[in-house]
Amino acid sequence: FESFDFKFIDFENPENNDFHVTVEFNAEGRQKIRPDIVFFVNGIPFAIIENKKSGTKIEEALTQMNRNQGPDYCPKLFVYPQILIGTNKTDLLYGTIGTPNKFYAHWKEKENTKFDEKINKLISKPIEEGLYSQICADLNGATLNHKQITNRLSTEQDKGIVALLEPKRLLDLAKNFILYDAGIKKISRYQQYFAIQKSLKTIEIE
């Protein structure tokens, strides 16, 4: 028999991968669960988001996320995801598989005018009407009459989603900034991420 090397993810060339997102994703283990948002890379679930409405504490999203990973719910869905996110309208915390609630963290982007401009451009970009209607319908009718607001201010939720799930950043975090420490899966904080990036640039110059 002849064997071949096969790469499920092209980390060096993010544009060669297929990125998809779905809402209200149905999964079944010992219990049926339905995460709010699942982000796929080449069909592999790479990020899961529990999104709560304004006024609901973000801790509820984290507790639900950790419950769903347990053996009595649907642990198989959580074999492959790299980033787990709990969020509400104004806040966002991230971790990885097995991260206790208290260790979920905020992501803060470095002072970057281009980053802010990118977020504002995304907010102001109209979503194709048919697609927007389908998304609202998929959300069990809870947002059936919702209208996209394109002239609003950006939130911590917006900033966290763009910072963590932009394709190149997501793949970089998954490949280089997640590790197992004594069997516990851990993901870098933003301070560590930017410190390492700065060190690598210094090494390249030298």
PDB file of C-alpha atoms in Angstrom:
ATOM      1  CA  PHE A   1       0.000   0.000   0.000  1.00  0.00           C
ATOM      2  CA  GLU A   2       1.111   3.535  -0.698  1.00  0.00           C
ATOM      3  CA  SER A   3       0.586   6.177   1.943  1.00  0.00           C
ATOM      4  CA  PHE A   4       0.035   9.876   1.391  1.00  0.00           C
ATOM      5  CA  ASP A   5       0.359  12.932   3.569  1.00  0.00           C
ATOM      6  CA  PHE A   6      -2.929  14.772   3.800  1.00  0.00           C
ATOM      7  CA  LYS A   7      -3.421  18.191   5.319  1.00  0.00           C
ATOM      8  CA  PHE A   8      -6.902  18.900   6.620  1.00  0.00           C
ATOM      9  CA  ILE A   9      -5.989  22.567   7.119  1.00  0.00           C
ATOM     10  CA  ASP A  10      -3.668  24.747   5.038  1.00  0.00           C
ATOM     11  CA  PHE A  11      -2.254  26.913   7.810  1.00  0.00           C
ATOM     12  CA  GLU A  12       0.305  28.638   5.602  1.00  0.00           C
ATOM     13  CA  ASN A  13      -2.265  29.799   3.044  1.00  0.00           C
ATOM     14  CA  PRO A  14      -5.542  30.665   4.821  1.00  0.00           C
ATOM     15  CA  GLU A  15      -7.217  31.561   1.532  1.00  0.00           C
ATOM     16  CA  ASN A  16      -6.983  27.914   0.430  1.00  0.00           C
ATOM     17  CA  ASN A  17      -9.423  26.831   3.147  1.00  0.00           C
ATOM     18  CA  ASP A  18     -13.217  26.950   3.173  1.00  0.00           C
ATOM     19  CA  PHE A  19     -14.774  28.910   6.036  1.00  0.00           C
ATOM     20  CA  HIS A  20     -18.440  28.512   6.923  1.00  0.00           C
ATOM     21  CA  VAL A  21     -20.656  29.512   9.812  1.00  0.00           C
ATOM     22  CA  THR A  22     -24.045  28.216  10.913  1.00  0.00           C
ATOM     23  CA  VAL A  23     -26.531  29.208  13.596  1.00  0.00           C
ATOM     24  CA  GLU A  24     -28.546  26.925  15.871  1.00  0.00           C
ATOM     25  CA  PHE A  25     -26.377  23.903  15.034  1.00  0.00           C
ATOM     26  CA  ASN A  26     -27.990  20.615  16.070  1.00  0.00           C
ATOM     27  CA  ALA A  27     -25.694  18.031  17.668  1.00  0.00           C
ATOM     28  CA  GLU A  28     -26.509  14.897  19.583  1.00  0.00           C
ATOM     29  CA  GLY A  29     -24.674  12.832  22.197  1.00  0.00           C
ATOM     30  CA  ARG A  30     -26.333  11.549  25.335  1.00  0.00           C
ATOM     31  CA  GLN A  31     -28.313  14.782  25.152  1.00  0.00           C
ATOM     32  CA  LYS A  32     -29.288  16.934  22.200  1.00  0.00           C
ATOM     33  CA  ILE A  33     -27.645  20.346  22.182  1.00  0.00           C
ATOM     34  CA  ARG A  34     -27.900  23.320  19.859  1.00  0.00           C
ATOM     35  CA  PRO A  35     -24.975  25.765  20.097  1.00  0.00           C
ATOM     36  CA  ASP A  36     -25.892  29.248  18.922  1.00  0.00           C
ATOM     37  CA  ILE A  37     -23.088  29.586  16.366  1.00  0.00           C
ATOM     38  CA  VAL A  38     -20.531  27.105  15.018  1.00  0.00           C
ATOM     39  CA  PHE A  39     -17.624  28.186  12.833  1.00  0.00           C
ATOM     40  CA  PHE A  40     -16.250  25.555  10.420  1.00  0.00           C
ATOM     41  CA  VAL A  41     -12.930  25.308   8.588  1.00  0.00           C
ATOM     42  CA  ASN A  42     -13.015  22.745   5.773  1.00  0.00           C
ATOM     43  CA  GLY A  43     -16.035  21.176   7.442  1.00  0.00           C
ATOM     44  CA  ILE A  44     -14.289  20.827  10.804  1.00  0.00           C
ATOM     45  CA  PRO A  45     -15.864  22.716  13.754  1.00  0.00           C
ATOM     46  CA  PHE A  46     -13.156  25.174  14.807  1.00  0.00           C
ATOM     47  CA  ALA A  47     -15.023  27.612  17.029  1.00  0.00           C
ATOM     48  CA  ILE A  48     -18.279  27.501  19.011  1.00  0.00           C
ATOM     49  CA  ILE A  49     -20.139  30.549  20.280  1.00  0.00           C
ATOM     50  CA  GLU A  50     -22.866  30.799  22.896  1.00  0.00           C
ATOM     51  CA  ASN A  51     -24.528  34.156  22.402  1.00  0.00           C
ATOM     52  CA  LYS A  52     -26.828  35.621  25.050  1.00  0.00           C
ATOM     53  CA  LYS A  53     -29.173  38.546  24.741  1.00  0.00           C
ATOM     54  CA  SER A  54     -28.478  41.926  26.257  1.00  0.00           C
ATOM     55  CA  GLY A  55     -28.991  41.895  30.004  1.00  0.00           C
ATOM     56  CA  THR A  56     -28.127  38.193  30.386  1.00  0.00           C
ATOM     57  CA  LYS A  57     -24.888  37.613  32.255  1.00  0.00           C
ATOM     58  CA  ILE A  58     -22.101  36.237  30.112  1.00  0.00           C
ATOM     59  CA  GLU A  59     -21.392  33.609  32.781  1.00  0.00           C
ATOM     60  CA  GLU A  60     -24.585  31.839  31.698  1.00  0.00           C
ATOM     61  CA  ALA A  61     -23.078  31.314  28.245  1.00  0.00           C
ATOM     62  CA  LEU A  62     -19.866  29.917  29.749  1.00  0.00           C
ATOM     63  CA  THR A  63     -21.726  27.569  32.083  1.00  0.00           C
ATOM     64  CA  GLN A  64     -23.805  26.287  29.183  1.00  0.00           C
ATOM     65  CA  MET A  65     -20.647  25.789  27.087  1.00  0.00           C
ATOM     66  CA  ASN A  66     -18.935  23.761  29.797  1.00  0.00           C
ATOM     67  CA  ARG A  67     -22.060  21.733  30.502  1.00  0.00           C
ATOM     68  CA  ASN A  68     -22.361  20.787  26.819  1.00  0.00           C
ATOM     69  CA  GLN A  69     -18.795  19.408  26.823  1.00  0.00           C
ATOM     70  CA  GLY A  70     -19.564  17.020  29.671  1.00  0.00           C
ATOM     71  CA  PRO A  71     -20.064  13.265  29.232  1.00  0.00           C
ATOM     72  CA  ASP A  72     -23.788  13.564  29.930  1.00  0.00           C
ATOM     73  CA  TYR A  73     -24.303  15.942  27.002  1.00  0.00           C
ATOM     74  CA  CYS A  74     -22.337  16.037  23.721  1.00  0.00           C
ATOM     75  CA  PRO A  75     -18.566  15.734  24.243  1.00  0.00           C
ATOM     76  CA  LYS A  76     -17.861  14.486  20.704  1.00  0.00           C
ATOM     77  CA  LEU A  77     -18.739  17.880  19.224  1.00  0.00           C
ATOM     78  CA  PHE A  78     -15.944  19.396  21.303  1.00  0.00           C
ATOM     79  CA  VAL A  79     -13.132  17.139  20.091  1.00  0.00           C
ATOM     80  CA  TYR A  80     -11.987  19.502  17.334  1.00  0.00           C
ATOM     81  CA  PRO A  81     -12.941  23.108  18.218  1.00  0.00           C
ATOM     82  CA  GLN A  82     -10.035  25.358  19.160  1.00  0.00           C
ATOM     83  CA  ILE A  83     -11.792  28.475  20.423  1.00  0.00           C
ATOM     84  CA  LEU A  84     -14.912  28.677  22.576  1.00  0.00           C
ATOM     85  CA  ILE A  85     -16.658  32.008  23.004  1.00  0.00           C
ATOM     86  CA  GLY A  86     -19.289  33.246  25.424  1.00  0.00           C
ATOM     87  CA  THR A  87     -20.788  36.582  24.562  1.00  0.00           C
ATOM     88  CA  ASN A  88     -23.718  38.940  24.903  1.00  0.00           C
ATOM     89  CA  LYS A  89     -24.523  42.196  23.161  1.00  0.00           C
ATOM     90  CA  THR A  90     -21.765  44.188  24.863  1.00  0.00           C
ATOM     91  CA  ASP A  91     -19.138  41.729  26.091  1.00  0.00           C
ATOM     92  CA  LEU A  92     -17.136  38.712  24.951  1.00  0.00           C
ATOM     93  CA  LEU A  93     -14.924  36.144  26.679  1.00  0.00           C
ATOM     94  CA  TYR A  94     -12.931  33.342  25.057  1.00  0.00           C
ATOM     95  CA  GLY A  95     -11.276  30.109  26.107  1.00  0.00           C
ATOM     96  CA  THR A  96     -10.760  26.624  24.734  1.00  0.00           C
ATOM     97  CA  ILE A  97     -11.925  23.089  25.481  1.00  0.00           C
ATOM     98  CA  GLY A  98     -12.105  22.465  29.221  1.00  0.00           C
ATOM     99  CA  THR A  99     -11.455  26.066  30.248  1.00  0.00           C
ATOM    100  CA  PRO A 100     -13.192  26.781  33.597  1.00  0.00           C
ATOM    101  CA  ASN A 101     -15.458  29.827  33.648  1.00  0.00           C
ATOM    102  CA  LYS A 102     -13.022  31.874  35.740  1.00  0.00           C
ATOM    103  CA  PHE A 103     -10.237  31.475  33.171  1.00  0.00           C
ATOM    104  CA  TYR A 104     -12.176  32.723  30.156  1.00  0.00           C
ATOM    105  CA  ALA A 105     -10.581  36.009  29.117  1.00  0.00           C
ATOM    106  CA  HIS A 106     -11.196  39.243  27.257  1.00  0.00           C
ATOM    107  CA  TRP A 107      -9.264  39.885  24.072  1.00  0.00           C
ATOM    108  CA  LYS A 108      -7.898  43.384  23.598  1.00  0.00           C
ATOM    109  CA  GLU A 109      -6.476  44.377  20.264  1.00  0.00           C
ATOM    110  CA  LYS A 110      -3.430  46.620  20.133  1.00  0.00           C
ATOM    111  CA  GLU A 111      -4.086  50.275  19.347  1.00  0.00           C
ATOM    112  CA  ASN A 112      -4.769  49.993  15.661  1.00  0.00           C
ATOM    113  CA  THR A 113      -6.702  52.497  13.579  1.00  0.00           C
ATOM    114  CA  LYS A 114      -6.952  50.019  10.703  1.00  0.00           C
ATOM    115  CA  PHE A 115      -8.571  47.457  13.002  1.00  0.00           C
ATOM    116  CA  ASP A 116     -11.235  49.951  14.106  1.00  0.00           C
ATOM    117  CA  GLU A 117     -11.827  50.977  10.509  1.00  0.00           C
ATOM    118  CA  LYS A 118     -12.246  47.336   9.511  1.00  0.00           C
ATOM    119  CA  ILE A 119     -14.909  46.764  12.170  1.00  0.00           C
ATOM    120  CA  ASN A 120     -16.820  49.907  11.226  1.00  0.00           C
ATOM    121  CA  LYS A 121     -16.713  48.890   7.572  1.00  0.00           C
ATOM    122  CA  LEU A 122     -18.121  45.453   8.404  1.00  0.00           C
ATOM    123  CA  ILE A 123     -20.910  46.952  10.536  1.00  0.00           C
ATOM    124  CA  SER A 124     -21.929  49.377   7.785  1.00  0.00           C
ATOM    125  CA  LYS A 125     -21.923  46.734   5.036  1.00  0.00           C
ATOM    126  CA  PRO A 126     -25.487  45.615   4.213  1.00  0.00           C
ATOM    127  CA  ILE A 127     -26.048  41.864   4.346  1.00  0.00           C
ATOM    128  CA  GLU A 128     -27.796  40.431   1.301  1.00  0.00           C
ATOM    129  CA  GLU A 129     -31.515  40.565   2.081  1.00  0.00           C
ATOM    130  CA  GLY A 130     -32.309  36.922   1.372  1.00  0.00           C
ATOM    131  CA  LEU A 131     -29.399  35.719   3.488  1.00  0.00           C
ATOM    132  CA  TYR A 132     -30.357  37.999   6.368  1.00  0.00           C
ATOM    133  CA  SER A 133     -33.953  36.790   6.271  1.00  0.00           C
ATOM    134  CA  GLN A 134     -32.779  33.169   6.284  1.00  0.00           C
ATOM    135  CA  ILE A 135     -30.546  33.770   9.311  1.00  0.00           C
ATOM    136  CA  CYS A 136     -33.434  35.363  11.181  1.00  0.00           C
ATOM    137  CA  ALA A 137     -35.718  32.459  10.273  1.00  0.00           C
ATOM    138  CA  ASP A 138     -33.107  29.952  11.471  1.00  0.00           C
ATOM    139  CA  LEU A 139     -33.097  31.648  14.868  1.00  0.00           C
ATOM    140  CA  ASN A 140     -36.507  30.165  15.663  1.00  0.00           C
ATOM    141  CA  GLY A 141     -38.315  33.337  14.723  1.00  0.00           C
ATOM    142  CA  ALA A 142     -36.912  35.198  17.739  1.00  0.00           C
ATOM    143  CA  THR A 143     -35.421  37.770  15.389  1.00  0.00           C
ATOM    144  CA  LEU A 144     -37.853  37.351  12.530  1.00  0.00           C
ATOM    145  CA  ASN A 145     -38.655  41.054  12.297  1.00  0.00           C
ATOM    146  CA  HIS A 146     -35.161  42.230  13.135  1.00  0.00           C
ATOM    147  CA  LYS A 147     -33.573  44.781  10.826  1.00  0.00           C
ATOM    148  CA  GLN A 148     -29.855  45.208  10.325  1.00  0.00           C
ATOM    149  CA  ILE A 149     -28.499  48.376  11.935  1.00  0.00           C
ATOM    150  CA  THR A 150     -25.643  49.729   9.859  1.00  0.00           C
ATOM    151  CA  ASN A 151     -25.061  53.060  11.602  1.00  0.00           C
ATOM    152  CA  ARG A 152     -24.327  51.856  15.130  1.00  0.00           C
ATOM    153  CA  LEU A 153     -21.198  52.061  17.260  1.00  0.00           C
ATOM    154  CA  SER A 154     -18.974  49.003  17.552  1.00  0.00           C
ATOM    155  CA  THR A 155     -19.132  46.885  20.722  1.00  0.00           C
ATOM    156  CA  GLU A 156     -16.730  44.588  22.573  1.00  0.00           C
ATOM    157  CA  GLN A 157     -18.639  41.731  20.969  1.00  0.00           C
ATOM    158  CA  ASP A 158     -17.849  43.071  17.492  1.00  0.00           C
ATOM    159  CA  LYS A 159     -14.188  43.608  18.348  1.00  0.00           C
ATOM    160  CA  GLY A 160     -13.740  40.175  19.897  1.00  0.00           C
ATOM    161  CA  ILE A 161     -15.383  38.334  17.000  1.00  0.00           C
ATOM    162  CA  VAL A 162     -13.272  40.103  14.378  1.00  0.00           C
ATOM    163  CA  ALA A 163     -10.054  39.790  16.389  1.00  0.00           C
ATOM    164  CA  LEU A 164     -10.401  36.068  17.147  1.00  0.00           C
ATOM    165  CA  LEU A 165     -12.198  34.683  14.101  1.00  0.00           C
ATOM    166  CA  GLU A 166     -10.620  36.539  11.194  1.00  0.00           C
ATOM    167  CA  PRO A 167      -9.371  33.535   9.157  1.00  0.00           C
ATOM    168  CA  LYS A 168      -5.638  34.242   9.314  1.00  0.00           C
ATOM    169  CA  ARG A 169      -5.762  35.022  13.060  1.00  0.00           C
ATOM    170  CA  LEU A 170      -7.921  31.974  13.830  1.00  0.00           C
ATOM    171  CA  LEU A 171      -5.525  29.601  12.087  1.00  0.00           C
ATOM    172  CA  ASP A 172      -2.508  31.250  13.715  1.00  0.00           C
ATOM    173  CA  LEU A 173      -4.042  30.853  17.174  1.00  0.00           C
ATOM    174  CA  ALA A 174      -4.980  27.233  16.505  1.00  0.00           C
ATOM    175  CA  LYS A 175      -1.548  26.244  15.198  1.00  0.00           C
ATOM    176  CA  ASN A 176       0.814  28.293  17.357  1.00  0.00           C
ATOM    177  CA  PHE A 177      -0.938  29.536  20.480  1.00  0.00           C
ATOM    178  CA  ILE A 178      -2.823  26.549  21.876  1.00  0.00           C
ATOM    179  CA  LEU A 179      -1.027  23.840  23.831  1.00  0.00           C
ATOM    180  CA  TYR A 180      -1.514  21.070  26.373  1.00  0.00           C
ATOM    181  CA  ASP A 181      -0.016  21.671  29.808  1.00  0.00           C
ATOM    182  CA  ALA A 182      -0.123  18.530  31.996  1.00  0.00           C
ATOM    183  CA  GLY A 183      -3.033  17.316  29.895  1.00  0.00           C
ATOM    184  CA  ILE A 184      -4.950  20.602  30.160  1.00  0.00           C
ATOM    185  CA  LYS A 185      -5.660  22.471  26.947  1.00  0.00           C
ATOM    186  CA  LYS A 186      -4.739  26.158  27.149  1.00  0.00           C
ATOM    187  CA  ILE A 187      -4.920  29.126  24.792  1.00  0.00           C
ATOM    188  CA  SER A 188      -2.767  32.247  24.941  1.00  0.00           C
ATOM    189  CA  ARG A 189      -4.015  35.510  26.377  1.00  0.00           C
ATOM    190  CA  TYR A 190      -3.797  38.545  24.116  1.00  0.00           C
ATOM    191  CA  GLN A 191      -0.767  39.870  26.021  1.00  0.00           C
ATOM    192  CA  GLN A 192       1.161  36.670  25.305  1.00  0.00           C
ATOM    193  CA  TYR A 193       0.064  36.639  21.682  1.00  0.00           C
ATOM    194  CA  PHE A 194       1.270  40.141  20.908  1.00  0.00           C
ATOM    195  CA  ALA A 195       4.465  39.733  22.950  1.00  0.00           C
ATOM    196  CA  ILE A 196       5.403  36.651  20.930  1.00  0.00           C
ATOM    197  CA  GLN A 197       4.532  38.366  17.667  1.00  0.00           C
ATOM    198  CA  LYS A 198       6.767  41.285  18.601  1.00  0.00           C
ATOM    199  CA  SER A 199       9.629  38.947  19.569  1.00  0.00           C
ATOM    200  CA  LEU A 200       9.376  37.076  16.271  1.00  0.00           C
ATOM    201  CA  LYS A 201       9.609  40.335  14.316  1.00  0.00           C
ATOM    202  CA  THR A 202      12.683  41.332  16.334  1.00  0.00           C
ATOM    203  CA  ILE A 203      14.328  37.958  15.613  1.00  0.00           C
ATOM    204  CA  GLU A 204      13.572  38.310  11.887  1.00  0.00           C
ATOM    205  CA  ILE A 205      15.195  41.773  11.787  1.00  0.00           C
ATOM    206  CA  GLU A 206      18.289  40.583  13.618  1.00  0.00           C
TER     207      GLU A 206
END
